[in-house]
């Protein structure tokens, strides 16, 4: 089985020296892993989260490890708050080289089991939040040389995730359209589709027990969950000069899961439906 790769042996330590990244949702999980890796490679990071204490604690951890970091607060659904936070970021560390739109909201629910407001909430955070982040950061983004990276998801139909799949399809379309519009100003725009990643709130919600984890593992050709470092390695490449001719790419970093389409997740869904039907027939309450 493959193992996560240590970026210290891959990328030169000053890969992002002198750069500044604004990272939304950076207080935990995948985005914190990216923030830590960027900082370890010389980048100042502004961590933006809904919860100021959490963002500041994440920033303090990076500073304690020898990096440069600041925590700021905004809800990505609030454009004015994002504009103010982007200005705070610039005051702290100067103009932006990198914008990482990572904030997301998710819960598993079938279309029949989610209210219009539940669906709207996820679209507001994932799609409009990504747009708001990029739009608020744009006046501060270096041209040429700036880099935008969004965290997408799936790219294929996945039962119980219509709200997320729909919102992230919008993120992918936004990514590629912006890549076209901003190419001539020298700003690259890319996205990553993470597979199942350990240590994230999203996976804790989607695979809350060992049985579900085992089922998820079987949907990944490389046969393991990813770790935040796997995503950070791809992010380091995409925002670095090594990717200076790469734009409009929606890169799955998922152990090969995306390549199989939505079939593995459909298999999990069918098994869940069959189990529920058996339990109902046996009179077991869910
Ligand atoms: N199933 C169905 N609907 C749900 C739900 C669930 N598990 N969880 C929330 N909702 C619905 C709520 O019922 C509500 O709709 P309603 O007003 O019609 O009842 C709507 O979503 C908004 O919920 P609320 O809790 O008020 O929203 P919020 O803005 O406080 O939180 C969420 C946003 C719902 C996305 C919340 O899960 C969250 O904050 N997540 C952030 C962290 C996260 O999801 N990380 C994973 C990233 S991949």
CSV table of C-alpha atoms and ligand atoms in Angstrom, one decimal:
chain,number,residue,atom,x,y,z
A,1,UNK,CA,0.0,0.0,0.0
A,2,UNK,CA,1.2,3.5,-0.7
A,3,UNK,CA,2.3,5.8,2.2
A,4,UNK,CA,1.8,9.5,2.6
A,5,UNK,CA,4.9,11.3,1.4
A,6,UNK,CA,6.9,13.6,3.6
A,7,UNK,CA,7.1,17.0,1.7
A,8,UNK,CA,10.4,17.8,3.5
A,9,UNK,CA,12.0,15.3,1.2
A,10,UNK,CA,10.2,16.5,-1.9
A,11,UNK,CA,10.0,20.3,-2.0
A,12,UNK,CA,12.8,22.7,-1.2
A,13,UNK,CA,12.2,24.4,2.2
A,14,UNK,CA,12.0,27.9,0.7
A,15,UNK,CA,9.5,26.9,-2.0
A,16,UNK,CA,7.0,29.6,-1.0
A,17,UNK,CA,9.5,32.0,0.8
A,18,UNK,CA,8.3,35.6,0.9
A,19,UNK,CA,4.7,34.7,-0.1
A,20,UNK,CA,1.4,35.2,1.7
A,21,UNK,CA,-1.6,32.9,1.5
A,22,UNK,CA,-5.2,33.6,2.7
A,23,UNK,CA,-6.7,30.3,3.7
A,24,UNK,CA,-10.4,30.0,4.5
A,25,UNK,CA,-11.6,27.2,6.8
A,26,UNK,CA,-7.9,26.9,7.9
A,27,UNK,CA,-8.6,26.2,11.5
A,28,UNK,CA,-8.8,22.4,11.1
A,29,UNK,CA,-8.6,19.4,8.8
A,30,UNK,CA,-7.3,19.6,5.2
A,31,UNK,CA,-7.0,23.4,5.2
A,32,UNK,CA,-5.0,23.5,8.4
A,33,UNK,CA,-2.7,20.8,6.9
A,34,UNK,CA,-2.2,23.0,3.9
A,35,UNK,CA,-1.6,26.1,6.0
A,36,UNK,CA,1.0,24.2,8.1
A,37,UNK,CA,2.7,23.0,5.0
A,38,UNK,CA,2.7,26.4,3.3
A,39,UNK,CA,4.2,27.9,6.5
A,40,UNK,CA,6.8,25.2,6.7
A,41,UNK,CA,7.9,26.2,3.2
A,42,UNK,CA,8.3,29.9,4.0
A,43,UNK,CA,4.8,31.3,3.3
A,44,UNK,CA,3.1,33.7,5.7
A,45,UNK,CA,-0.5,32.4,6.2
A,46,UNK,CA,-3.6,34.2,7.2
A,47,UNK,CA,-6.1,31.6,8.6
A,48,UNK,CA,-9.7,32.6,8.2
A,49,UNK,CA,-12.5,30.8,10.1
A,50,UNK,CA,-16.0,31.4,11.4
A,51,UNK,CA,-14.6,30.9,14.9
A,52,UNK,CA,-11.9,33.5,15.8
A,53,UNK,CA,-10.5,31.5,18.7
A,54,UNK,CA,-10.1,28.4,16.5
A,55,UNK,CA,-8.4,30.4,13.7
A,56,UNK,CA,-6.1,32.2,16.2
A,57,UNK,CA,-5.2,28.9,17.9
A,58,UNK,CA,-4.3,27.4,14.5
A,59,UNK,CA,-2.2,30.4,13.7
A,60,UNK,CA,-0.5,30.2,17.2
A,61,UNK,CA,0.4,26.6,16.5
A,62,UNK,CA,2.1,27.6,13.3
A,63,UNK,CA,4.0,30.5,14.9
A,64,UNK,CA,5.1,28.1,17.7
A,65,UNK,CA,6.5,25.8,14.9
A,66,UNK,CA,8.5,28.8,13.6
A,67,UNK,CA,6.1,30.0,10.9
A,68,UNK,CA,4.4,33.3,10.3
A,69,UNK,CA,0.6,33.2,10.8
A,70,UNK,CA,-2.4,35.3,11.8
A,71,UNK,CA,-5.9,34.2,12.6
A,72,UNK,CA,-8.9,36.3,11.4
A,73,UNK,CA,-12.6,35.7,11.5
A,74,UNK,CA,-15.4,35.8,8.9
A,75,UNK,CA,-18.3,33.7,7.7
A,76,UNK,CA,-17.7,33.0,4.0
A,77,UNK,CA,-21.4,33.7,3.5
A,78,UNK,CA,-20.8,37.3,4.5
A,79,UNK,CA,-19.1,39.2,1.7
A,80,UNK,CA,-18.5,42.4,3.7
A,81,UNK,CA,-16.9,40.4,6.5
A,82,UNK,CA,-14.6,38.7,4.0
A,83,UNK,CA,-13.6,42.1,2.6
A,84,UNK,CA,-12.7,43.3,6.1
A,85,UNK,CA,-10.8,40.1,6.8
A,86,UNK,CA,-8.9,40.3,3.5
A,87,UNK,CA,-7.8,43.8,4.5
A,88,UNK,CA,-6.7,42.6,8.0
A,89,UNK,CA,-4.7,39.9,6.2
A,90,UNK,CA,-2.9,42.4,4.0
A,91,UNK,CA,-2.2,44.6,7.0
A,92,UNK,CA,-0.6,41.7,8.8
A,93,UNK,CA,1.5,40.1,5.9
A,94,UNK,CA,1.1,42.3,2.8
A,95,UNK,CA,-0.5,41.6,-0.6
A,96,UNK,CA,-1.7,38.1,-1.4
A,97,UNK,CA,0.2,35.6,-3.5
A,98,UNK,CA,-2.2,32.8,-2.8
A,99,UNK,CA,-5.9,32.5,-2.1
A,100,UNK,CA,-7.1,29.1,-0.9
A,101,UNK,CA,-10.9,28.8,-0.7
A,102,UNK,CA,-11.3,25.8,1.6
A,103,UNK,CA,-14.2,26.6,3.9
A,104,UNK,CA,-17.0,24.0,3.4
A,105,UNK,CA,-20.1,22.7,5.1
A,106,UNK,CA,-21.4,19.2,4.7
A,107,UNK,CA,-23.7,16.5,6.2
A,108,UNK,CA,-25.0,13.3,4.7
A,109,UNK,CA,-28.6,13.5,3.7
A,110,UNK,CA,-30.8,12.3,0.9
A,111,UNK,CA,-32.6,14.8,-1.3
A,112,UNK,CA,-35.9,13.7,0.4
A,113,UNK,CA,-34.4,14.3,3.8
A,114,UNK,CA,-33.0,17.8,3.4
A,115,UNK,CA,-35.0,21.0,3.6
A,116,UNK,CA,-34.8,23.8,1.1
A,117,UNK,CA,-32.9,25.8,3.7
A,118,UNK,CA,-30.5,22.9,4.3
A,119,UNK,CA,-29.7,22.6,0.6
A,120,UNK,CA,-29.3,26.4,0.4
A,121,UNK,CA,-27.0,26.5,3.4
A,122,UNK,CA,-24.5,24.1,1.8
A,123,UNK,CA,-24.7,26.0,-1.6
A,124,UNK,CA,-24.2,29.3,0.3
A,125,UNK,CA,-21.1,28.0,2.1
A,126,UNK,CA,-19.5,25.9,-0.6
A,127,UNK,CA,-20.3,27.7,-3.8
A,128,UNK,CA,-21.1,31.3,-2.9
A,129,UNK,CA,-18.5,31.1,-0.1
A,130,UNK,CA,-15.9,30.2,-2.7
A,131,UNK,CA,-17.0,33.0,-5.0
A,132,UNK,CA,-17.1,35.5,-2.1
A,133,UNK,CA,-13.6,34.5,-0.9
A,134,UNK,CA,-12.1,34.9,-4.4
A,135,UNK,CA,-14.0,38.1,-5.1
A,136,UNK,CA,-13.0,39.7,-1.7
A,137,UNK,CA,-9.4,38.7,-2.1
A,138,UNK,CA,-9.0,39.7,-5.8
A,139,UNK,CA,-8.1,43.4,-5.2
A,140,UNK,CA,-5.2,42.3,-3.0
A,141,UNK,CA,-4.0,39.4,-5.2
A,142,UNK,CA,-0.7,40.0,-7.0
A,143,UNK,CA,-0.9,40.3,-10.8
A,144,UNK,CA,0.9,38.7,-12.4
A,145,UNK,CA,1.9,35.8,-10.2
A,146,UNK,CA,-1.2,35.2,-8.0
A,147,UNK,CA,-2.6,31.8,-7.5
A,148,UNK,CA,-6.1,30.7,-6.5
A,149,UNK,CA,-6.8,27.2,-5.3
A,150,UNK,CA,-10.2,25.9,-4.3
A,151,UNK,CA,-11.1,22.7,-2.5
A,152,UNK,CA,-13.8,20.9,-4.5
A,153,UNK,CA,-15.3,17.5,-4.0
A,154,UNK,CA,-16.4,14.3,-5.9
A,155,UNK,CA,-16.9,15.5,-9.5
A,156,UNK,CA,-19.3,12.5,-9.8
A,157,UNK,CA,-22.8,11.8,-8.6
A,158,UNK,CA,-22.8,10.6,-4.9
A,159,UNK,CA,-26.0,9.5,-3.1
A,160,UNK,CA,-26.7,11.5,0.2
A,161,UNK,CA,-24.5,14.3,-1.1
A,162,UNK,CA,-26.6,16.1,-3.8
A,163,UNK,CA,-26.3,19.4,-2.0
A,164,UNK,CA,-22.5,19.1,-1.9
A,165,UNK,CA,-22.1,17.6,-5.4
A,166,UNK,CA,-24.2,20.4,-6.9
A,167,UNK,CA,-22.4,23.1,-5.0
A,168,UNK,CA,-18.9,21.7,-5.9
A,169,UNK,CA,-19.8,21.3,-9.6
A,170,UNK,CA,-20.4,25.1,-9.4
A,171,UNK,CA,-16.9,25.5,-7.8
A,172,UNK,CA,-15.4,23.5,-10.7
A,173,UNK,CA,-17.2,25.7,-13.3
A,174,UNK,CA,-16.1,28.9,-11.4
A,175,UNK,CA,-12.5,27.6,-11.3
A,176,UNK,CA,-12.3,26.9,-15.0
A,177,UNK,CA,-14.1,30.1,-16.1
A,178,UNK,CA,-11.9,32.2,-13.8
A,179,UNK,CA,-8.8,30.4,-15.2
A,180,UNK,CA,-9.9,31.6,-18.6
A,181,UNK,CA,-10.7,35.1,-17.6
A,182,UNK,CA,-7.6,35.7,-15.4
A,183,UNK,CA,-5.0,33.9,-17.5
A,184,UNK,CA,-3.9,37.0,-19.3
A,185,UNK,CA,-3.4,38.9,-16.0
A,186,UNK,CA,-1.0,36.1,-14.9
A,187,UNK,CA,-3.2,34.6,-12.2
A,188,UNK,CA,-3.7,30.8,-12.2
A,189,UNK,CA,-6.9,29.2,-10.9
A,190,UNK,CA,-7.0,25.5,-9.9
A,191,UNK,CA,-8.9,23.1,-7.6
A,192,UNK,CA,-8.3,19.9,-5.8
A,193,UNK,CA,-10.8,17.1,-5.3
A,194,UNK,CA,-9.8,15.3,-2.1
A,195,UNK,CA,-10.7,11.7,-1.5
A,196,UNK,CA,-11.6,10.4,2.0
A,197,UNK,CA,-9.1,12.2,4.2
A,198,UNK,CA,-8.5,11.1,7.9
A,199,UNK,CA,-8.7,13.7,10.6
A,200,UNK,CA,-11.4,15.9,9.0
A,201,UNK,CA,-14.8,16.9,10.2
A,202,UNK,CA,-16.3,15.9,6.9
A,203,UNK,CA,-15.0,12.3,7.2
A,204,UNK,CA,-16.1,12.2,10.8
A,205,UNK,CA,-19.6,12.9,9.6
A,206,UNK,CA,-19.6,10.7,6.5
A,207,UNK,CA,-17.8,7.7,8.1
A,208,UNK,CA,-18.6,7.8,11.8
A,209,UNK,CA,-17.8,4.2,12.6
A,210,UNK,CA,-15.2,1.5,11.7
A,211,UNK,CA,-17.7,-0.4,9.5
A,212,UNK,CA,-18.3,2.7,7.3
A,213,UNK,CA,-14.6,3.4,7.3
A,214,UNK,CA,-13.9,-0.1,6.0
A,215,UNK,CA,-16.6,0.4,3.3
A,216,UNK,CA,-15.0,3.8,2.3
A,217,UNK,CA,-11.5,2.2,2.1
A,218,UNK,CA,-12.9,-0.3,-0.5
A,219,UNK,CA,-13.9,2.7,-2.7
A,220,UNK,CA,-10.3,3.7,-3.1
A,221,UNK,CA,-8.0,1.9,-5.5
A,222,UNK,CA,-4.9,2.8,-3.5
A,223,UNK,CA,-6.6,1.1,-0.5
A,224,UNK,CA,-6.2,3.7,2.2
A,225,UNK,CA,-7.7,6.9,3.6
A,226,UNK,CA,-5.6,9.9,2.7
A,227,UNK,CA,-4.1,12.3,5.3
A,228,UNK,CA,-4.1,16.1,5.1
A,229,UNK,CA,-0.5,15.9,4.0
A,230,UNK,CA,-1.5,14.2,0.8
A,231,UNK,CA,-3.6,17.2,-0.1
A,232,UNK,CA,-1.0,19.7,1.1
A,233,UNK,CA,1.6,18.1,-1.2
A,234,UNK,CA,-0.6,18.7,-4.2
A,235,UNK,CA,-1.5,22.2,-3.0
A,236,UNK,CA,2.2,23.0,-2.6
A,237,UNK,CA,2.8,22.0,-6.2
A,238,UNK,CA,-0.2,23.8,-7.6
A,239,UNK,CA,0.6,27.2,-6.0
A,240,UNK,CA,4.3,27.0,-6.6
A,241,UNK,CA,6.3,28.2,-9.7
A,242,UNK,CA,6.7,24.5,-10.6
A,243,UNK,CA,3.0,24.7,-11.8
A,244,UNK,CA,3.4,28.0,-13.6
A,245,UNK,CA,1.9,26.6,-16.8
A,246,UNK,CA,-1.0,24.8,-15.0
A,247,UNK,CA,-4.4,26.5,-14.8
A,248,UNK,CA,-8.0,25.5,-14.9
A,249,UNK,CA,-7.1,22.0,-13.5
A,250,UNK,CA,-9.5,20.2,-11.2
A,251,UNK,CA,-7.1,17.7,-9.7
A,252,UNK,CA,-8.4,14.6,-7.9
A,253,UNK,CA,-6.0,13.7,-5.0
A,254,UNK,CA,-8.0,10.7,-3.9
A,255,UNK,CA,-6.1,7.4,-4.3
A,256,UNK,CA,-7.9,6.9,-7.6
A,257,UNK,CA,-11.5,7.0,-6.2
A,258,UNK,CA,-12.8,9.6,-8.7
A,259,UNK,CA,-11.6,7.5,-11.6
A,260,UNK,CA,-14.2,4.9,-10.7
A,261,UNK,CA,-17.1,7.4,-11.0
A,262,UNK,CA,-19.8,7.3,-8.4
A,263,UNK,CA,-20.2,3.5,-8.6
A,264,UNK,CA,-18.5,2.6,-5.3
A,265,UNK,CA,-20.5,5.1,-3.3
A,266,UNK,CA,-23.7,3.8,-5.1
A,267,UNK,CA,-22.7,0.4,-3.9
A,268,UNK,CA,-22.5,1.6,-0.3
A,269,UNK,CA,-25.9,3.4,-0.7
A,270,UNK,CA,-27.5,0.2,-2.0
A,271,UNK,CA,-26.1,-1.9,0.8
A,272,UNK,CA,-27.5,0.7,3.3
A,273,UNK,CA,-30.9,0.7,1.7
A,274,UNK,CA,-31.0,-3.2,1.7
A,275,UNK,CA,-30.0,-3.3,5.4
A,276,UNK,CA,-32.7,-0.8,6.3
A,277,UNK,CA,-35.3,-2.8,4.3
A,278,UNK,CA,-34.2,-6.0,6.1
A,279,UNK,CA,-34.3,-4.3,9.5
A,280,UNK,CA,-37.8,-2.9,8.7
A,281,UNK,CA,-39.0,-6.3,7.7
A,282,UNK,CA,-37.6,-7.8,11.0
A,283,UNK,CA,-39.3,-5.0,13.0
A,284,UNK,CA,-36.0,-3.5,14.1
A,285,UNK,CA,-36.3,0.3,14.7
A,286,UNK,CA,-33.4,2.3,13.1
B,1,LIG,N1,-29.4,16.6,7.7
B,1,LIG,C1,-30.4,17.4,7.1
B,1,LIG,N2,-30.4,18.7,7.2
B,1,LIG,C2,-29.5,19.3,8.0
B,1,LIG,C3,-28.5,18.6,8.7
B,1,LIG,C4,-28.5,17.2,8.5
B,1,LIG,N3,-27.6,16.4,9.1
B,1,LIG,N4,-27.7,19.5,9.4
B,1,LIG,C5,-28.2,20.7,9.2
B,1,LIG,N5,-29.3,20.6,8.3
B,1,LIG,C6,-30.1,21.7,7.9
B,1,LIG,C7,-30.8,22.3,9.1
B,1,LIG,O1,-32.0,21.5,9.5
B,1,LIG,C8,-31.2,23.7,8.6
B,1,LIG,O2,-32.3,23.6,7.8
B,1,LIG,P1,-33.8,24.1,8.4
B,1,LIG,O3,-33.7,25.5,8.8
B,1,LIG,O4,-34.8,23.9,7.2
B,1,LIG,O5,-34.1,23.1,9.5
B,1,LIG,C9,-30.0,24.0,7.6
B,1,LIG,O6,-29.4,22.8,7.3
B,1,LIG,C10,-29.1,25.0,8.3
B,1,LIG,O7,-28.6,24.4,9.5
B,1,LIG,P2,-27.8,25.3,10.6
B,1,LIG,O8,-27.3,24.4,11.7
B,1,LIG,O9,-28.7,26.5,11.0
B,1,LIG,O10,-26.7,25.9,9.7
B,1,LIG,P3,-25.3,26.5,10.1
B,1,LIG,O11,-25.0,27.6,9.2
B,1,LIG,O12,-25.2,26.7,11.6
B,1,LIG,O13,-24.3,25.3,9.8
B,1,LIG,C11,-23.9,23.4,8.4
B,1,LIG,C12,-23.9,24.9,8.5
B,1,LIG,C13,-25.3,22.9,8.4
B,1,LIG,C14,-23.2,23.0,7.1
B,1,LIG,C15,-23.1,22.7,9.6
B,1,LIG,O14,-23.1,21.4,9.4
B,1,LIG,C16,-21.7,23.3,9.7
B,1,LIG,O15,-21.5,24.4,10.3
B,1,LIG,N6,-20.7,22.7,9.2
B,1,LIG,C17,-19.3,23.2,9.2
B,1,LIG,C18,-18.3,22.2,9.3
B,1,LIG,C19,-18.4,21.1,8.2
B,1,LIG,O16,-19.5,20.8,7.8
B,1,LIG,N7,-17.3,20.6,7.9
B,1,LIG,C20,-17.2,19.6,6.9
B,1,LIG,C21,-16.6,20.2,5.7
B,1,LIG,S1,-16.6,19.0,4.4
